PDB file of N, CA and C in Angstrom:
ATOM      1  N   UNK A   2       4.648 -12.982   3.014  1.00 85.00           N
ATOM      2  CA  UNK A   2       3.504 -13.866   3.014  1.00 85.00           C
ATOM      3  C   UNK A   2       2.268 -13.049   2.627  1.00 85.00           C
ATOM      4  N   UNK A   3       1.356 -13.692   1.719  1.00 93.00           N
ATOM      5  CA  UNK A   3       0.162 -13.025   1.780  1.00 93.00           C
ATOM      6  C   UNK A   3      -0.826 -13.379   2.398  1.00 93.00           C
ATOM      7  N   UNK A   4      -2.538 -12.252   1.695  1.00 95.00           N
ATOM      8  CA  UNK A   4      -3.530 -12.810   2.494  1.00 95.00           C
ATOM      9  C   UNK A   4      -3.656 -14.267   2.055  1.00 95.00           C
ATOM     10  N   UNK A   5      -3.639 -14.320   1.092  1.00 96.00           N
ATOM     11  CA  UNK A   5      -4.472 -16.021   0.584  1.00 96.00           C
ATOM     12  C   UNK A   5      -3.366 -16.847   1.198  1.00 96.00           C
ATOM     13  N   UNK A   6      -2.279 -16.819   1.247  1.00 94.00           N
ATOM     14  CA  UNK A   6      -1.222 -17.882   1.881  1.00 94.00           C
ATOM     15  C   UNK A   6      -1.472 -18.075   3.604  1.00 94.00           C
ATOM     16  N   UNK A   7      -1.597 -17.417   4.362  1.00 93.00           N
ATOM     17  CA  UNK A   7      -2.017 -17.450   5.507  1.00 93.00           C
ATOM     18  C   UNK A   7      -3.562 -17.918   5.584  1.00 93.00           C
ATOM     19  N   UNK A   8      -4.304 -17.644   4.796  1.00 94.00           N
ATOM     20  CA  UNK A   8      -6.144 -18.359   4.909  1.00 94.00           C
ATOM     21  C   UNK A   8      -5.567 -19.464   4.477  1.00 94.00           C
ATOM     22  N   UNK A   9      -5.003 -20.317   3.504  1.00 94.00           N
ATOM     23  CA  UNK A   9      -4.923 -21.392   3.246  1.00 94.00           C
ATOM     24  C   UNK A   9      -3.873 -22.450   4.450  1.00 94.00           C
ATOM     25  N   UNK A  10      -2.593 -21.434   5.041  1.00 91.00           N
ATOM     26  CA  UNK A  10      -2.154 -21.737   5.650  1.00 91.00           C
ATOM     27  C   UNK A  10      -3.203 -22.345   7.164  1.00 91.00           C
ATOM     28  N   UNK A  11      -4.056 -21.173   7.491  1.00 91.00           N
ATOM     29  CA  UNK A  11      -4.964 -21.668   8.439  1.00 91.00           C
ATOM     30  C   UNK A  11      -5.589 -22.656   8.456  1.00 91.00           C
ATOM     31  N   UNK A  12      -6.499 -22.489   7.116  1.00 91.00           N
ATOM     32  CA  UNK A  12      -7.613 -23.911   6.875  1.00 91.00           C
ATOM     33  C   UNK A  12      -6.328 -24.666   7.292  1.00 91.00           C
ATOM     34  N   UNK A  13      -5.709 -25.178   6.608  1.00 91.00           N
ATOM     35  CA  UNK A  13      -4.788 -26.461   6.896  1.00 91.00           C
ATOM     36  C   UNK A  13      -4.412 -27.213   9.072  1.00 91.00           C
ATOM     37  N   UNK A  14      -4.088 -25.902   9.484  1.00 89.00           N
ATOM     38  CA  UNK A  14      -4.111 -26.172  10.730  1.00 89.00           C
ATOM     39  C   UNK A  14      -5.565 -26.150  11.627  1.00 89.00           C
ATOM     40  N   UNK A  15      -6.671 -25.533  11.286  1.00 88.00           N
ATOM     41  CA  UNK A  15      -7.883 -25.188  11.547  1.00 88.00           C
ATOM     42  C   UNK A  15      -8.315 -26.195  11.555  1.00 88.00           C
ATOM     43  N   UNK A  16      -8.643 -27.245  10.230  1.00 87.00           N
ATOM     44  CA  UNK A  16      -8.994 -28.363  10.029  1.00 87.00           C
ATOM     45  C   UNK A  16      -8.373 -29.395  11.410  1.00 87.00           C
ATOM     46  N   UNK A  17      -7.433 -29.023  11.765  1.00 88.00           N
ATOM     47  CA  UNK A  17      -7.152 -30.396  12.784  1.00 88.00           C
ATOM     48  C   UNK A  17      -7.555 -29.735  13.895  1.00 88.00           C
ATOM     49  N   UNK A  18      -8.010 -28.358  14.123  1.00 85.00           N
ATOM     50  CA  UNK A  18      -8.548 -28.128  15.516  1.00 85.00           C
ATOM     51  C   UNK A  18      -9.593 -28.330  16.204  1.00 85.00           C
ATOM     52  N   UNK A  19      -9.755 -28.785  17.630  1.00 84.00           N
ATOM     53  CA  UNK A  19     -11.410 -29.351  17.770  1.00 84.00           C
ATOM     54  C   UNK A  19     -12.257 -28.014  17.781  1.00 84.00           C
ATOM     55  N   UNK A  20     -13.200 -28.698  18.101  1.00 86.00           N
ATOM     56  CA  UNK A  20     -14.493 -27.487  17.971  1.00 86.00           C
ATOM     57  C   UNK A  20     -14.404 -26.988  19.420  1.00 86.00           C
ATOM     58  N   UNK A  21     -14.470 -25.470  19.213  1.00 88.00           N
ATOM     59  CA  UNK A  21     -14.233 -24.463  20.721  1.00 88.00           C
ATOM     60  C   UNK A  21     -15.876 -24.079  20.627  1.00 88.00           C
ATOM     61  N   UNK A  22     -16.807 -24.189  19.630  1.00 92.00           N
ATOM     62  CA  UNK A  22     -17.633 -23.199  19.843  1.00 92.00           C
ATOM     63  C   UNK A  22     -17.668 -21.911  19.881  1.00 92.00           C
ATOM     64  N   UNK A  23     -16.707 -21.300  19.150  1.00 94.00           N
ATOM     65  CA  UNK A  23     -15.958 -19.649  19.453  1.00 94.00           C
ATOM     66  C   UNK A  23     -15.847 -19.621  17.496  1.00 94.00           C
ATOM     67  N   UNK A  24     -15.831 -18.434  17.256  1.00 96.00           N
ATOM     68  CA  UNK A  24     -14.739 -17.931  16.108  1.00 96.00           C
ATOM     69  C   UNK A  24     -13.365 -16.970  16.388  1.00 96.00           C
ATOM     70  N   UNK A  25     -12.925 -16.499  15.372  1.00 96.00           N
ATOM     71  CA  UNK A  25     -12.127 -15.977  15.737  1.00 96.00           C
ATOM     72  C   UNK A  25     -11.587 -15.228  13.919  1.00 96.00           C
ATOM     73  N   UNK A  26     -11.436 -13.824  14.573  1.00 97.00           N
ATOM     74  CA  UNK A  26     -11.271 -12.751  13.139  1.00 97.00           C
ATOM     75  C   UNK A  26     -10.098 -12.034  13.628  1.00 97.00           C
ATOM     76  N   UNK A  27      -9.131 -12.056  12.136  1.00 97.00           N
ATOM     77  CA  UNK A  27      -7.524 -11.576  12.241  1.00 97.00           C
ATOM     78  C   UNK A  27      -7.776 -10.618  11.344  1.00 97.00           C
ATOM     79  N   UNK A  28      -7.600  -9.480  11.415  1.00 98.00           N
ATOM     80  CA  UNK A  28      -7.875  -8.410  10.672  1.00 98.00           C
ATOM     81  C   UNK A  28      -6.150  -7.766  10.554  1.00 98.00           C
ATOM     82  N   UNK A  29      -5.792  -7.763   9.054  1.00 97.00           N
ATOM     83  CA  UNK A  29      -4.774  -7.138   8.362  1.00 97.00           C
ATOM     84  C   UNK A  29      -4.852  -5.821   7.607  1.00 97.00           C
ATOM     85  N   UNK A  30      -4.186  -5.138   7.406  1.00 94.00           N
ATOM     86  CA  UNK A  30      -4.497  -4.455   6.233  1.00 94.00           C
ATOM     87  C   UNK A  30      -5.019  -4.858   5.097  1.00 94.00           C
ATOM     88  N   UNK A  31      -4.499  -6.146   4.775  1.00 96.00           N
ATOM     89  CA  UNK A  31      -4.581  -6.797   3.266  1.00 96.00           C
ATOM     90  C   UNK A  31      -6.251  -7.149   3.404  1.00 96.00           C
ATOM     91  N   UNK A  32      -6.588  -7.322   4.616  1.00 97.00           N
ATOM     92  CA  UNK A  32      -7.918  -8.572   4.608  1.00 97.00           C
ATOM     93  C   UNK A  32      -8.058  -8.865   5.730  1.00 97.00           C
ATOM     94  N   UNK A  33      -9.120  -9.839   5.959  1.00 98.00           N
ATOM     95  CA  UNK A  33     -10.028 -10.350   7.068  1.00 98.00           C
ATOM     96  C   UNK A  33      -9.503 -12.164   6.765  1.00 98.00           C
ATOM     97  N   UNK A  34      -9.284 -12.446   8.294  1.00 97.00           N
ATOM     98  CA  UNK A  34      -9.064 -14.440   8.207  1.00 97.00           C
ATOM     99  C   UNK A  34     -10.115 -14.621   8.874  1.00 97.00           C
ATOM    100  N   UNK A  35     -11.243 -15.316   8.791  1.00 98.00           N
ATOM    101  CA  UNK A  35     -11.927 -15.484   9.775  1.00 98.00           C
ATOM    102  C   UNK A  35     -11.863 -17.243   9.849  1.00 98.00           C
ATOM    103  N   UNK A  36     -11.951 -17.235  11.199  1.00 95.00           N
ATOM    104  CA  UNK A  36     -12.241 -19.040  11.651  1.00 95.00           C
ATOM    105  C   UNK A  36     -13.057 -18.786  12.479  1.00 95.00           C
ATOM    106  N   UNK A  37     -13.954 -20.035  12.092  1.00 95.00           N
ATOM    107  CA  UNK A  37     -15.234 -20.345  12.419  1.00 95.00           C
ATOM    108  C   UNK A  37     -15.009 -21.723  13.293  1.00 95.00           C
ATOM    109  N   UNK A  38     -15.167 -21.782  14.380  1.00 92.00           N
ATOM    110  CA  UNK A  38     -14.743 -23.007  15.264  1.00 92.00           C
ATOM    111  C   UNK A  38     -16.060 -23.462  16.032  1.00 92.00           C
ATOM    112  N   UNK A  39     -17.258 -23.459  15.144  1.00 93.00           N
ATOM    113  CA  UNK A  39     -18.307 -23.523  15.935  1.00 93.00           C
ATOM    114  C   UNK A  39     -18.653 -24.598  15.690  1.00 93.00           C
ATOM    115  N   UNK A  40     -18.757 -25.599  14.489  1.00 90.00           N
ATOM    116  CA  UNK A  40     -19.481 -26.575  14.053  1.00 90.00           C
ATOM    117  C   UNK A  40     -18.218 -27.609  14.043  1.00 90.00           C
ATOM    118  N   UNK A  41     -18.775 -28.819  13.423  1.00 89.00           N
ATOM    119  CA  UNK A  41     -17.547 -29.905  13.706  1.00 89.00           C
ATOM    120  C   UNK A  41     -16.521 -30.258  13.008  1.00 89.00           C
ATOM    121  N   UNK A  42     -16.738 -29.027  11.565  1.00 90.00           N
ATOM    122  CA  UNK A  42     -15.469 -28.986  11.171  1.00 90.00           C
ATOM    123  C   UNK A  42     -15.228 -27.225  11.094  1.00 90.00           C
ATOM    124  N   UNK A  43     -13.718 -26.828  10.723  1.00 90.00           N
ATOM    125  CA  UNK A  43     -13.622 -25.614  10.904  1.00 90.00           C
ATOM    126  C   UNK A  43     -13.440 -24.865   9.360  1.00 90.00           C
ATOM    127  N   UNK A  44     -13.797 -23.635   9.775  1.00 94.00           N
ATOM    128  CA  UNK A  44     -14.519 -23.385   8.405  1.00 94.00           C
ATOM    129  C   UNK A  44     -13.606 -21.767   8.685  1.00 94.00           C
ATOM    130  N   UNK A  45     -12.918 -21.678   7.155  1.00 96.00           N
ATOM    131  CA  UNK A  45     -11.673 -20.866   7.284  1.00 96.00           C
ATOM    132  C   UNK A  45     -12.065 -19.806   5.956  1.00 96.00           C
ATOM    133  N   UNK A  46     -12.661 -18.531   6.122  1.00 97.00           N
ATOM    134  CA  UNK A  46     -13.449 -17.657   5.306  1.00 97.00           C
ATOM    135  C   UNK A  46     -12.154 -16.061   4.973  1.00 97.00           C
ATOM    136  N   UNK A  47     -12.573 -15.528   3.952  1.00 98.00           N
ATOM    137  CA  UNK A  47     -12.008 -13.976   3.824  1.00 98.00           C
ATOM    138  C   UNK A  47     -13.169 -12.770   4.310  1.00 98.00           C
ATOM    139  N   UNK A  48     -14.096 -13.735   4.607  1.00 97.00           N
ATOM    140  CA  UNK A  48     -15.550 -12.770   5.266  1.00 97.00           C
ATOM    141  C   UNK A  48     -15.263 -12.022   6.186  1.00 97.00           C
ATOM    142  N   UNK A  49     -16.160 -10.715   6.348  1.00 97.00           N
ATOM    143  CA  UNK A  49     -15.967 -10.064   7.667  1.00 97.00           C
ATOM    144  C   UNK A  49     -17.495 -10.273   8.080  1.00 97.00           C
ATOM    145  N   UNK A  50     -17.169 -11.157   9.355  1.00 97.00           N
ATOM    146  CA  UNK A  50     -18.061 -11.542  10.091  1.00 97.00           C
ATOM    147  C   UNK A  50     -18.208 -11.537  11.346  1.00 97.00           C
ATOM    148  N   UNK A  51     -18.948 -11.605  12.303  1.00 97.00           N
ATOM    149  CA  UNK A  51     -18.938 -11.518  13.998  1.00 97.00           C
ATOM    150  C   UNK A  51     -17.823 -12.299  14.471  1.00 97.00           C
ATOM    151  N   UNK A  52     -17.087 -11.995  15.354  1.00 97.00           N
ATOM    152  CA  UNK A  52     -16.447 -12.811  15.880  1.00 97.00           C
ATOM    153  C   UNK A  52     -16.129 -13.006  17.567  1.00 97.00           C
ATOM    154  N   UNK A  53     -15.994 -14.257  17.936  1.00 97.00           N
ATOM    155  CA  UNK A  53     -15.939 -14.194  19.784  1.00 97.00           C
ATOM    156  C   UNK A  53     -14.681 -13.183  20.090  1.00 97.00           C
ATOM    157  N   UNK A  54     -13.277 -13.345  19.444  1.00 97.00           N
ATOM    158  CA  UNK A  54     -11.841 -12.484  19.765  1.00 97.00           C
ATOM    159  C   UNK A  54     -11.717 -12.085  17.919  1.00 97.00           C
ATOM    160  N   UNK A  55     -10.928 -10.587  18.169  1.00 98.00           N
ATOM    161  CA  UNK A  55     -10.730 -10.107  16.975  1.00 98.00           C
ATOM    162  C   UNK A  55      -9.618  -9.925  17.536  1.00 98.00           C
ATOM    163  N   UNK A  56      -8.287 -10.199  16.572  1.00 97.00           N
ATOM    164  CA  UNK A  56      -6.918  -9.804  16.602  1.00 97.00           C
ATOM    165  C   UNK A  56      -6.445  -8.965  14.930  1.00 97.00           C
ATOM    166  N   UNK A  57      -6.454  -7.464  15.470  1.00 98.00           N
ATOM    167  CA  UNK A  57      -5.171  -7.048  14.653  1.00 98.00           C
ATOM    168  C   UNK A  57      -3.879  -6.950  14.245  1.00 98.00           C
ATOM    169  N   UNK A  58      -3.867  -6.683  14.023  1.00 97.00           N
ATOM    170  CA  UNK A  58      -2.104  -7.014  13.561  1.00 97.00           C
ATOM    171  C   UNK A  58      -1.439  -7.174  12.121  1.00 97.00           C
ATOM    172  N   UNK A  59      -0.156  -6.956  11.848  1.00 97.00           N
ATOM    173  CA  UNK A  59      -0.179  -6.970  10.593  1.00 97.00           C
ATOM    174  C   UNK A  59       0.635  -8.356   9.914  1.00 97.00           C
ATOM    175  N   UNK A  60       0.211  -8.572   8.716  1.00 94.00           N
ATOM    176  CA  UNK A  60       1.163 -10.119   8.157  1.00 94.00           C
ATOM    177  C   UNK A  60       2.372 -10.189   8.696  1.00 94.00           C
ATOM    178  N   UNK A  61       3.098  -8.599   8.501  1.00 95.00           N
ATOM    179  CA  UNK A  61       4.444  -9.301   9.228  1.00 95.00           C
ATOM    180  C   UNK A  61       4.457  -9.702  10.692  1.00 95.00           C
ATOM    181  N   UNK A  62       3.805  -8.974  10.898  1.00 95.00           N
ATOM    182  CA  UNK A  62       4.268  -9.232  12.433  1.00 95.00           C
ATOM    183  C   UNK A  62       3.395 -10.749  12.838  1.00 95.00           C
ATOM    184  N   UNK A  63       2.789 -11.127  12.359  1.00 92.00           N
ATOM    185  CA  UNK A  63       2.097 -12.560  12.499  1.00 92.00           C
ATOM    186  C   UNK A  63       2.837 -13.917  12.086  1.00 92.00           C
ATOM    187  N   UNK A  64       3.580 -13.174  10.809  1.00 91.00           N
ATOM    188  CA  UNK A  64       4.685 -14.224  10.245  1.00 91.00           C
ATOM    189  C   UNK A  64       6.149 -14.302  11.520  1.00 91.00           C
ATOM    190  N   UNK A  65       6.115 -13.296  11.995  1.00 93.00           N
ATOM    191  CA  UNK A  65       7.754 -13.258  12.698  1.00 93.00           C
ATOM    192  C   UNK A  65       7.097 -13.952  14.013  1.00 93.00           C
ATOM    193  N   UNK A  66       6.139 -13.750  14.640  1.00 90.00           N
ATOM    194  CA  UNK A  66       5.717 -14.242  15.875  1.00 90.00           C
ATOM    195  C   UNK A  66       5.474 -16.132  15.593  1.00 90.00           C
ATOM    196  N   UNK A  67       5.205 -16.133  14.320  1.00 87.00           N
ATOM    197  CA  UNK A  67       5.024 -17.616  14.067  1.00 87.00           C
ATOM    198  C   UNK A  67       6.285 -18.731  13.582  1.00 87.00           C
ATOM    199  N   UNK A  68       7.157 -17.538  13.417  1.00 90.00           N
ATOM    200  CA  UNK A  68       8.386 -18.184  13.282  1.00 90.00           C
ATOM    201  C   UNK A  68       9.948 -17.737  14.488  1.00 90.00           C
ATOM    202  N   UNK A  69       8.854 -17.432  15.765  1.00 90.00           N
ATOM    203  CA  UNK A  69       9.436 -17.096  16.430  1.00 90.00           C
ATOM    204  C   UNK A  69      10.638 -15.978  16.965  1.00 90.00           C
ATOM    205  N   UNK A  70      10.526 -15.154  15.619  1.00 95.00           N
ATOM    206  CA  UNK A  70      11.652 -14.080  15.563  1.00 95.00           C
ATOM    207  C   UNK A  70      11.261 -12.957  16.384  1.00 95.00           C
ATOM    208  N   UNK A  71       9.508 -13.401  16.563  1.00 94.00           N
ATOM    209  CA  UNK A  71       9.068 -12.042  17.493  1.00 94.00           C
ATOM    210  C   UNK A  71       8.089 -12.609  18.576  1.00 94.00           C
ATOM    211  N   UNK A  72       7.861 -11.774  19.868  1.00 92.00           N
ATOM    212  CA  UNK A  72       7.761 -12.292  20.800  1.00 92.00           C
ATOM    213  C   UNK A  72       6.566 -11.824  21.172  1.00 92.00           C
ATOM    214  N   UNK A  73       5.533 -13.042  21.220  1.00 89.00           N
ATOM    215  CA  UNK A  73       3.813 -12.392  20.878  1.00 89.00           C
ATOM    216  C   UNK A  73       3.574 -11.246  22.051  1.00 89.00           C
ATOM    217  N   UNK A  74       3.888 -11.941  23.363  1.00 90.00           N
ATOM    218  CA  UNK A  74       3.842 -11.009  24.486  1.00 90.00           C
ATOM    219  C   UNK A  74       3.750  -9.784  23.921  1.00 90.00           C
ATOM    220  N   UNK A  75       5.271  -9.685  23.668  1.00 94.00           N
ATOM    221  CA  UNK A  75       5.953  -8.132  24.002  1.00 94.00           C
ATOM    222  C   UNK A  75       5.099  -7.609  22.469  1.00 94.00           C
ATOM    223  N   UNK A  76       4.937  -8.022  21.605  1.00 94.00           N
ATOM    224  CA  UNK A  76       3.864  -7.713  20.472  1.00 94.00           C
ATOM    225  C   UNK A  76       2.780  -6.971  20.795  1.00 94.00           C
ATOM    226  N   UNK A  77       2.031  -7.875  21.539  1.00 93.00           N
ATOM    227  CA  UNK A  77       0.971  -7.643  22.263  1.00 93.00           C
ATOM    228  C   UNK A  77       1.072  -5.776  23.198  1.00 93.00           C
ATOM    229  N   UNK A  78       1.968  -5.848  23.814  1.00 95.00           N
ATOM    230  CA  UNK A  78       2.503  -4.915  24.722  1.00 95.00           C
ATOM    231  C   UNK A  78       2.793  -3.821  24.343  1.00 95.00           C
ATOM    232  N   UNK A  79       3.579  -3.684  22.812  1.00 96.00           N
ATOM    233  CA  UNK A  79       3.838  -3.111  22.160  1.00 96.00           C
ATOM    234  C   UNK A  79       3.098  -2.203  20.618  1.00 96.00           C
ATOM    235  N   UNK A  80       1.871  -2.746  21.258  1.00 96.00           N
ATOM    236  CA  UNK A  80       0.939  -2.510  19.903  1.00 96.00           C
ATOM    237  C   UNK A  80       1.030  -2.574  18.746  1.00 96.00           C
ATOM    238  N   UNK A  81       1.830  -4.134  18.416  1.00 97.00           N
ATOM    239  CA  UNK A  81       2.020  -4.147  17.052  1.00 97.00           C
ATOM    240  C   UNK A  81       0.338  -5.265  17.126  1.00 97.00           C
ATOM    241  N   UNK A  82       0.140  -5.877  18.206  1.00 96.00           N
ATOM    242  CA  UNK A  82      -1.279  -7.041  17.742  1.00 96.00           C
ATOM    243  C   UNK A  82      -1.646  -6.232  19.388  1.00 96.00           C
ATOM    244  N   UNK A  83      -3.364  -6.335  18.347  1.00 97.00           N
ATOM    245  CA  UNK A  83      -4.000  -5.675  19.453  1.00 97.00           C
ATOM    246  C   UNK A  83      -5.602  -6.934  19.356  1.00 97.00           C
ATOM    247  N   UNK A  84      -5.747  -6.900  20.856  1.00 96.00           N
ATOM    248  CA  UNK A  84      -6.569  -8.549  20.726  1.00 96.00           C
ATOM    249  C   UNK A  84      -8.076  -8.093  21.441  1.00 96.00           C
ATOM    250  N   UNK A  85      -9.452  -7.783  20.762  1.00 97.00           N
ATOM    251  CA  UNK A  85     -10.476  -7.667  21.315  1.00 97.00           C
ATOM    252  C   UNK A  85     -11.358  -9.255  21.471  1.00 97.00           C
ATOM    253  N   UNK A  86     -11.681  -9.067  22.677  1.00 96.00           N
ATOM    254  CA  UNK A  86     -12.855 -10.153  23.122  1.00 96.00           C
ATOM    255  C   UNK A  86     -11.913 -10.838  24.042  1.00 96.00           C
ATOM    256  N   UNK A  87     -12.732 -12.407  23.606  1.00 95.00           N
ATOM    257  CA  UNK A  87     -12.403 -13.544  24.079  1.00 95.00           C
ATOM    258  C   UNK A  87     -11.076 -13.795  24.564  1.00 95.00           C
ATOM    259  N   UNK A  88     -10.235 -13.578  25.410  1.00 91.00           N
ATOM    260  CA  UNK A  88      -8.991 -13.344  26.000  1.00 91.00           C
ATOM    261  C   UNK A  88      -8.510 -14.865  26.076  1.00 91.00           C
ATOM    262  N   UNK A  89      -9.786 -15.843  26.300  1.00 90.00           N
ATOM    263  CA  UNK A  89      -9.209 -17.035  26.736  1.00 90.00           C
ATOM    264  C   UNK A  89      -8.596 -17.851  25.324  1.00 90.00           C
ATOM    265  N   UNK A  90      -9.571 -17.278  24.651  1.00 90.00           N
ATOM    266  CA  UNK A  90      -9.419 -17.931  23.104  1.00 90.00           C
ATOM    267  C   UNK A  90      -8.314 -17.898  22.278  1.00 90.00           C
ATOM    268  N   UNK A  91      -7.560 -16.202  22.731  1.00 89.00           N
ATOM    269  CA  UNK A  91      -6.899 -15.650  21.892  1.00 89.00           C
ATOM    270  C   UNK A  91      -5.721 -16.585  22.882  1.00 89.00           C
ATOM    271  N   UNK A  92      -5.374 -17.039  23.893  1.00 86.00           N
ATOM    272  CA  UNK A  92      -4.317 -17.856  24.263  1.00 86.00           C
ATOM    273  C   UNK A  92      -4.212 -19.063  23.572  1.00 86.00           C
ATOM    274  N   UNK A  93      -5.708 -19.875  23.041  1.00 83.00           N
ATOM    275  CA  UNK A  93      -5.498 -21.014  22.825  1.00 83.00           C
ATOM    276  C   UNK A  93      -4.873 -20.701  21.153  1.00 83.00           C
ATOM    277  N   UNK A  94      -4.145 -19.803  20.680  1.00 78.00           N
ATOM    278  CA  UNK A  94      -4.168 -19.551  19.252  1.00 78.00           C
ATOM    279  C   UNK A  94      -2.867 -20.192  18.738  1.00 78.00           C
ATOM    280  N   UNK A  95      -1.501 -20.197  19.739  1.00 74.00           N
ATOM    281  CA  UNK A  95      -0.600 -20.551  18.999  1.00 74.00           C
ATOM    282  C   UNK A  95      -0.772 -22.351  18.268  1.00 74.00           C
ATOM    283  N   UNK A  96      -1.722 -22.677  18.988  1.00 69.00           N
ATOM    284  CA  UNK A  96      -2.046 -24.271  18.386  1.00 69.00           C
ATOM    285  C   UNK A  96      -2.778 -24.276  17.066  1.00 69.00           C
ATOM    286  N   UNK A  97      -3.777 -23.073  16.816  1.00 65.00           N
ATOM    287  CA  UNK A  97      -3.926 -22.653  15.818  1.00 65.00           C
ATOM    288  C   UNK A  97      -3.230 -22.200  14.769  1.00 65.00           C
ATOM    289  N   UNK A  98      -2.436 -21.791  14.613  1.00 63.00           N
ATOM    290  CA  UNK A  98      -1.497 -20.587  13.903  1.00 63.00           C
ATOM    291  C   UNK A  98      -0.310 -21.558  13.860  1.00 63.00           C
ATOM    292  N   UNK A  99       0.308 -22.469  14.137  1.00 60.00           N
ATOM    293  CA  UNK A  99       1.664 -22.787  14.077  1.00 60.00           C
ATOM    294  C   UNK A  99       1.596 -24.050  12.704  1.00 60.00           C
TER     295      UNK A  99
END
């Protein structure tokens, strides 16, 4: 998967998410996803911009966790995704991301 397939992949699910008032920046090697969940629609950028939670991590491991082959937890645990900020936010993500 690439960067542009996953930003487009997002907008698509982003768009149906309500407004948190939060953003939120996925930082890859390839690139920056940023979602913007502040206004009343969601606004899905390659910008590097402020964000409430920043999650690293890399495409693959974002693709296998989204197709369930990998297990965000133990991801998490394991330092393949490493999650700054907003802790509460970064839970509400698989509704985002799926």
């Amino acid at each position: 998967m690439t960067l542009e397939a996953i930003t487009e992949q997002f907008g698509k699910t982003a768009a149906k998410a309500p407004s948190l008032g939060k953003s939120i920046k996925f930082v890859f090697d390839q690139g920056i996803v940023h979602i913007d969940l502040t206004g009343e629609q969601a606004q899905v950028t390659n910008d590097d911009k402020e964000a409430d939670c920043v999650i690293t991590t890399s495409i693959e491991t974002l693709d296998g966790i989204r197709k369930g082959d990998i297990n965000a937890m133990s991801a998490v645990m394991t330092g393949k995704v490493k999650i700054k900020g907003d802790m509460g936010l970064a839970m509400k993500l698989p509704s985002l991301i799926s």
